[in-house]
Short mmCIF file of N, CA and C in Angstrom, two decimals:
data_model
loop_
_atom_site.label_atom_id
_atom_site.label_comp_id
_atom_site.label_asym_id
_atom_site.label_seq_id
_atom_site.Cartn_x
_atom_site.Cartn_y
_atom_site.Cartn_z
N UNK A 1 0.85 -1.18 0.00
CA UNK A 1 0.00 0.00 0.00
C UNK A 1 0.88 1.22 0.00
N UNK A 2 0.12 2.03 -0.73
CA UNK A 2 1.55 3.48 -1.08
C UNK A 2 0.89 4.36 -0.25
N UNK A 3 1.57 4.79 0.29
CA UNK A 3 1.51 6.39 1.48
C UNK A 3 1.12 7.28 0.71
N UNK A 4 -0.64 7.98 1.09
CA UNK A 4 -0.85 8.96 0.12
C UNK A 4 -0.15 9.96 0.51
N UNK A 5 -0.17 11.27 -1.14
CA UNK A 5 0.58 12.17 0.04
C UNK A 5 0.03 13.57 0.91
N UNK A 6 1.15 14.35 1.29
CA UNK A 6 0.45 14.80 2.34
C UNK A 6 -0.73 15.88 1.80
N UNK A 7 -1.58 16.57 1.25
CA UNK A 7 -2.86 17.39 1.68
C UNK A 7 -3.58 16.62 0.23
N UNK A 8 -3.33 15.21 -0.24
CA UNK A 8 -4.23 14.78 -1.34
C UNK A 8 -5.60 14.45 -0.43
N UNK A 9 -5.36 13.76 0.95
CA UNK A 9 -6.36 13.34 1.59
C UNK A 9 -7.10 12.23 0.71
N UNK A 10 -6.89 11.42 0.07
CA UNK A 10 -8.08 10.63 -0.36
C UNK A 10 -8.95 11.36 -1.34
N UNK A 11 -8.77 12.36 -2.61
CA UNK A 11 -9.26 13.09 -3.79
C UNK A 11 -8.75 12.00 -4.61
N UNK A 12 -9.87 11.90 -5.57
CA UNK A 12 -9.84 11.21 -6.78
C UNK A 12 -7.85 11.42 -7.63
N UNK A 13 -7.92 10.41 -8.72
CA UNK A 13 -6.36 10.57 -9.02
C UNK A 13 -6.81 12.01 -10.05
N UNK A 14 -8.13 12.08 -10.92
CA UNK A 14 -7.88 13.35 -11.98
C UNK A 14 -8.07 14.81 -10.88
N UNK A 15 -8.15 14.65 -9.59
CA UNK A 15 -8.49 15.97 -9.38
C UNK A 15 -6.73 16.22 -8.42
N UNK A 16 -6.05 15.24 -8.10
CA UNK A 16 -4.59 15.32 -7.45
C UNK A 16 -3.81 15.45 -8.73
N UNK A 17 -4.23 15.06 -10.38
CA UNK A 17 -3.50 14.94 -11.51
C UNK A 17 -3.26 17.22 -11.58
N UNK A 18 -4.56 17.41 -11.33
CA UNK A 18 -3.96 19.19 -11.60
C UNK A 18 -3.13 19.62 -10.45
N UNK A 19 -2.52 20.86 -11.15
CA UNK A 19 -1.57 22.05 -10.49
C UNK A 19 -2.03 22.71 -9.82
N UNK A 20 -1.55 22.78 -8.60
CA UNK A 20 -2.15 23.51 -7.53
C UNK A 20 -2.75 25.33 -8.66
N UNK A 21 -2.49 25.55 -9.14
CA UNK A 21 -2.71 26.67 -9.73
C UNK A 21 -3.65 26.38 -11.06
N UNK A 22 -4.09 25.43 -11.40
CA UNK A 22 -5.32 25.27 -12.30
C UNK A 22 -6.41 25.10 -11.48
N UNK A 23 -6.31 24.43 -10.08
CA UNK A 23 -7.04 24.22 -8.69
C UNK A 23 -7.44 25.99 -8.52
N UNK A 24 -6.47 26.61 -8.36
CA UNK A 24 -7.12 28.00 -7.74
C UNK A 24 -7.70 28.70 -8.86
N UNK A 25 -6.93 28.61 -9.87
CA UNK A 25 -7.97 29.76 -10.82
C UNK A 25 -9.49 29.04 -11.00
N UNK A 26 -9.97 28.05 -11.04
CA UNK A 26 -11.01 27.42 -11.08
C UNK A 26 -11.99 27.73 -10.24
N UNK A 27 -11.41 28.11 -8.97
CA UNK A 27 -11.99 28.48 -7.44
C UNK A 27 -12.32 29.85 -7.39
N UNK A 28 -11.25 30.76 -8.19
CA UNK A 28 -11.45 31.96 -8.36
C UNK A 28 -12.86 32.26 -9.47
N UNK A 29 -12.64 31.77 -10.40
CA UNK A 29 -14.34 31.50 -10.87
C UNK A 29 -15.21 31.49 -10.39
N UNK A 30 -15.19 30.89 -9.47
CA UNK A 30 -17.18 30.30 -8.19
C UNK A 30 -17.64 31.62 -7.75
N UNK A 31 -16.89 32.78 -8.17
CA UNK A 31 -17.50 34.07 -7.44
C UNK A 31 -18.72 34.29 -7.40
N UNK A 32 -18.81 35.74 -7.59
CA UNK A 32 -19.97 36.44 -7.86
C UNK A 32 -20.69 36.55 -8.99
N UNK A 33 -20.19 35.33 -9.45
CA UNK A 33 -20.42 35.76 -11.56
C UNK A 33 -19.46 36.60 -12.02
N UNK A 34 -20.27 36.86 -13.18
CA UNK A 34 -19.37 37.69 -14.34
C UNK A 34 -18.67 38.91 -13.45
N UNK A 35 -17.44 39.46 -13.88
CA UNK A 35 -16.50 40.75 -13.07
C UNK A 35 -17.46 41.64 -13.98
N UNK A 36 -17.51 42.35 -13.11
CA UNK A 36 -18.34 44.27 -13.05
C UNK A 36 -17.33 44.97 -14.08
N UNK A 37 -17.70 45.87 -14.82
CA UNK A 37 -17.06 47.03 -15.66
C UNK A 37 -16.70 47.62 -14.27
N UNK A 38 -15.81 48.54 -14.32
CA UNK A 38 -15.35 49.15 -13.79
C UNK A 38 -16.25 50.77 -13.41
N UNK A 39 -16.69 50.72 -14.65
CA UNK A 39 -18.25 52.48 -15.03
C UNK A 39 -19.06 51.77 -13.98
N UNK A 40 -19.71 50.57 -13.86
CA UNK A 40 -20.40 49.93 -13.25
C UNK A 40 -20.53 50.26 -11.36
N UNK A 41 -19.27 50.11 -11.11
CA UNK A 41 -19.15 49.44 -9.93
C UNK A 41 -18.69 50.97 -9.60
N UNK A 42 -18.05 51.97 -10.30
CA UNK A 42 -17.99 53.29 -9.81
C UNK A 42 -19.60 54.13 -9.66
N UNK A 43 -20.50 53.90 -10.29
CA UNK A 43 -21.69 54.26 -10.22
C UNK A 43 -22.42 53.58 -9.23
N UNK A 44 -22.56 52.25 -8.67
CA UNK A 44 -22.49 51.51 -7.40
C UNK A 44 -21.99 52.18 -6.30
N UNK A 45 -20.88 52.78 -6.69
CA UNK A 45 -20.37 53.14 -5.05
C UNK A 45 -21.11 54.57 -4.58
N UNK A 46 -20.82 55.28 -6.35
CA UNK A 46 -21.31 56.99 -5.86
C UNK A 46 -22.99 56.66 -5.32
N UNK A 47 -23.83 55.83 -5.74
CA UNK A 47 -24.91 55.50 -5.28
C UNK A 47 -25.19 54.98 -3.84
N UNK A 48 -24.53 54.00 -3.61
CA UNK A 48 -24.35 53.90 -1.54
C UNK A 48 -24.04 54.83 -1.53
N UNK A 49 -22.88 55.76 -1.85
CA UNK A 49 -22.22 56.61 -0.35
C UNK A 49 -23.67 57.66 -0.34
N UNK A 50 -24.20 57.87 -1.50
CA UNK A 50 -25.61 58.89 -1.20
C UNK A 50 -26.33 58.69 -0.75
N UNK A 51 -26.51 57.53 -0.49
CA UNK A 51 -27.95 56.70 -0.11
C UNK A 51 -27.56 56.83 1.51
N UNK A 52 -26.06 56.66 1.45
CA UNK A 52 -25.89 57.01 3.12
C UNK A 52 -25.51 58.10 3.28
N UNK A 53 -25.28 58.85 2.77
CA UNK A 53 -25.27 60.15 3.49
C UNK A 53 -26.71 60.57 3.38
N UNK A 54 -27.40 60.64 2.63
CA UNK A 54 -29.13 60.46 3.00
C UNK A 54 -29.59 59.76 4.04
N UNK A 55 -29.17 58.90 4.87
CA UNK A 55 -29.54 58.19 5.70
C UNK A 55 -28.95 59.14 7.11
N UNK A 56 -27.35 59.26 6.83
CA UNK A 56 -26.95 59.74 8.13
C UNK A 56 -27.45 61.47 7.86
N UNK A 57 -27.88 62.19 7.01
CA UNK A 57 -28.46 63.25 7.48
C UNK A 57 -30.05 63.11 8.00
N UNK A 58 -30.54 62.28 7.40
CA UNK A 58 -32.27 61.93 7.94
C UNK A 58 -31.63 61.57 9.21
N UNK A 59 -30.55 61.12 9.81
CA UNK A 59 -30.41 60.84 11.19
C UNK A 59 -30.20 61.86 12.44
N UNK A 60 -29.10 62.59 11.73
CA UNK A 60 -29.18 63.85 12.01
C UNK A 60 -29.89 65.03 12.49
N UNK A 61 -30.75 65.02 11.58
CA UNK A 61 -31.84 65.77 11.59
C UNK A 61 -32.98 64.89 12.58
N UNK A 62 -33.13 63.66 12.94
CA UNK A 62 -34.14 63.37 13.49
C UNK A 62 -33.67 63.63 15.36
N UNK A 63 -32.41 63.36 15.43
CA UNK A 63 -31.43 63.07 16.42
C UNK A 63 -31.61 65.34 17.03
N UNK A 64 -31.09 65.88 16.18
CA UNK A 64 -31.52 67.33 16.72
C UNK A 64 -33.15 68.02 16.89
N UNK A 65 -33.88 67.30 16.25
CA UNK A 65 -34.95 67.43 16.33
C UNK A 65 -35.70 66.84 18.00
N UNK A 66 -35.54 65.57 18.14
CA UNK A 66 -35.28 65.39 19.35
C UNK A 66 -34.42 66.29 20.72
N UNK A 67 -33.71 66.48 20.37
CA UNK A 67 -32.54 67.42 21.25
C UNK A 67 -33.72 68.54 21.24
N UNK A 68 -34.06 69.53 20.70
CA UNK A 68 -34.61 70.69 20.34
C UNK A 68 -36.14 70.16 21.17
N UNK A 69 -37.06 69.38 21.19
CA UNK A 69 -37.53 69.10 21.77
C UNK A 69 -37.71 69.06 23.42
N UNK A 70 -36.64 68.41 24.01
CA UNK A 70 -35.48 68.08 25.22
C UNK A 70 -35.75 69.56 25.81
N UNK A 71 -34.84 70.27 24.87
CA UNK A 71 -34.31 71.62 25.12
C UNK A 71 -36.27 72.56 25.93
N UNK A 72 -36.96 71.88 24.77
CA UNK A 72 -37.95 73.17 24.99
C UNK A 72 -38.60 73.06 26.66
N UNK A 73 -38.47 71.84 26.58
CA UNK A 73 -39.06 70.92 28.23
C UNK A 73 -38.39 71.42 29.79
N UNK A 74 -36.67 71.42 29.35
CA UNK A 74 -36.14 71.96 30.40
C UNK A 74 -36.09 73.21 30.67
N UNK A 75 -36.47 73.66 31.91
CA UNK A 75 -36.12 74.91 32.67
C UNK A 75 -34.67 76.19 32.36
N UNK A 76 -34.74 76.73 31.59
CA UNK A 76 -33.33 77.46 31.63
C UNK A 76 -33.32 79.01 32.03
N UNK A 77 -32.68 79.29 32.52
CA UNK A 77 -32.55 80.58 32.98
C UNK A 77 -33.03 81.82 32.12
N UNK A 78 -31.43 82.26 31.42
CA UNK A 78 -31.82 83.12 29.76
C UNK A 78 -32.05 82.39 29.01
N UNK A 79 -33.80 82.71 28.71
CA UNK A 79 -34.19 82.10 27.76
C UNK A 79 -33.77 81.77 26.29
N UNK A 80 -33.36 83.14 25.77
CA UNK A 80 -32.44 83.26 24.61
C UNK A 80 -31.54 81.98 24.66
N UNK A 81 -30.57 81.78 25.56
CA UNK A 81 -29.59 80.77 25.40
C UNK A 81 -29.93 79.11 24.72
N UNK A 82 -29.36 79.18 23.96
CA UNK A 82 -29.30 77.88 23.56
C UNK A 82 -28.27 76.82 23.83
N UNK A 83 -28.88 75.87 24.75
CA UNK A 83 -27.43 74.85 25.03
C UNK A 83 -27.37 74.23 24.12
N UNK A 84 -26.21 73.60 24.41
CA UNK A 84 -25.76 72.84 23.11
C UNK A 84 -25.52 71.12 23.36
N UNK A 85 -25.79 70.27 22.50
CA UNK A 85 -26.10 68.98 22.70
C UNK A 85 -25.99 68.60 23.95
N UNK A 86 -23.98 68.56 23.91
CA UNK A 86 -24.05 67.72 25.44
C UNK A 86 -24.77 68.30 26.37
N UNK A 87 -24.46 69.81 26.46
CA UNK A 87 -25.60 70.69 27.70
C UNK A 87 -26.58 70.18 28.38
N UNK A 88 -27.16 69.98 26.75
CA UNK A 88 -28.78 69.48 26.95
C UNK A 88 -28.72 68.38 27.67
N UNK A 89 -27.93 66.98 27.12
CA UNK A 89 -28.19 65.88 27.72
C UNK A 89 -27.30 65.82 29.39
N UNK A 90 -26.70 66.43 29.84
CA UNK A 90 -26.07 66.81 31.17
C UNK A 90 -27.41 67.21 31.83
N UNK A 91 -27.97 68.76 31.52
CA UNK A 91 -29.09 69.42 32.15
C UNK A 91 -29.76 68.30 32.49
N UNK A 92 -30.43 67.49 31.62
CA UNK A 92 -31.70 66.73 31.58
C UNK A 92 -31.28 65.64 32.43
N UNK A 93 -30.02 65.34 32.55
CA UNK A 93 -29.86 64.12 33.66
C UNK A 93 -29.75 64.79 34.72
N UNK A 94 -29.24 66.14 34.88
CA UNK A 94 -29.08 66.67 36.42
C UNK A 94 -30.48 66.93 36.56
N UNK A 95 -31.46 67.32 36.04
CA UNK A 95 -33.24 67.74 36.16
C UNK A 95 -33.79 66.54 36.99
N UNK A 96 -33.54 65.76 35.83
CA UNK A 96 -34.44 64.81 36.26
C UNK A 96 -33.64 63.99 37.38
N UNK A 97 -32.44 63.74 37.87
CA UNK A 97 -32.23 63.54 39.27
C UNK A 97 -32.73 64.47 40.60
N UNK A 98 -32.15 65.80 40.09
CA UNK A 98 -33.52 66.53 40.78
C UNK A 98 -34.75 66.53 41.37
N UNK A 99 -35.01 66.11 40.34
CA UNK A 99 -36.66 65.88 40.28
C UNK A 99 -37.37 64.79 41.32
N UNK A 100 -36.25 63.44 40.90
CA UNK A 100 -36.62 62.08 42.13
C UNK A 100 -36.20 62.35 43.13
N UNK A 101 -34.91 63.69 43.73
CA UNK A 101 -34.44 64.06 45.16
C UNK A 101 -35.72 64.40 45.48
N UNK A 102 -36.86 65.61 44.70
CA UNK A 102 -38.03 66.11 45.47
C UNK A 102 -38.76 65.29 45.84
N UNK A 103 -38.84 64.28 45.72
CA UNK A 103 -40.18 63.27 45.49
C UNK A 103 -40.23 62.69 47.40
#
């Protein structure tokens, strides 16, 4: 009995008969299908990054909208003043600890 060798593992003799390198380009095939034009896949990208920056400004905007909300609820001295994010979310945790000391 002949010592197979080492990474054939027990593969048929026509599939140990190829070159490790007719093995990979073959493998490299199984992709995604056919390769993308290059016009293709640049019009792909400019399309996500808009789609997300449309996303992270709808976030934005929903995220200060909230804040601005926050803002109108808490107590502030000069009214004029506008705090600013963190402010807001500091104030509103010192308030509302406040608030459960009165209780």
């Amino acid at each position: 009995a002949a010592a197979a060798s080492p990474g054939s593992r027990g593969a048929s003799p026509a599939r140990t008969a190829l070159a490790p390198a007719a093995r990979r380009k073959g493998k490299a095939r199984r992709g995604r299908g056919k390769a993308r034009s290059e016009g293709l896949l640049s019009k792909q990208k400019r399309s996500r990054r808009m789609k997300a920056n449309d996303r992270e400004r709808n976030r934005m905007h929903h995220l200060n909208s909230a804040l601005d909300a926050l803002r109108s609820v808490l107590p502030t001295f000069p009214d004029d003043a506008k705090l600013t994010k963190i402010e807001t979310l500091r104030f509103a945790h010192n308030y509302i600890w406040a608030l459960t000391q009165s209780l």
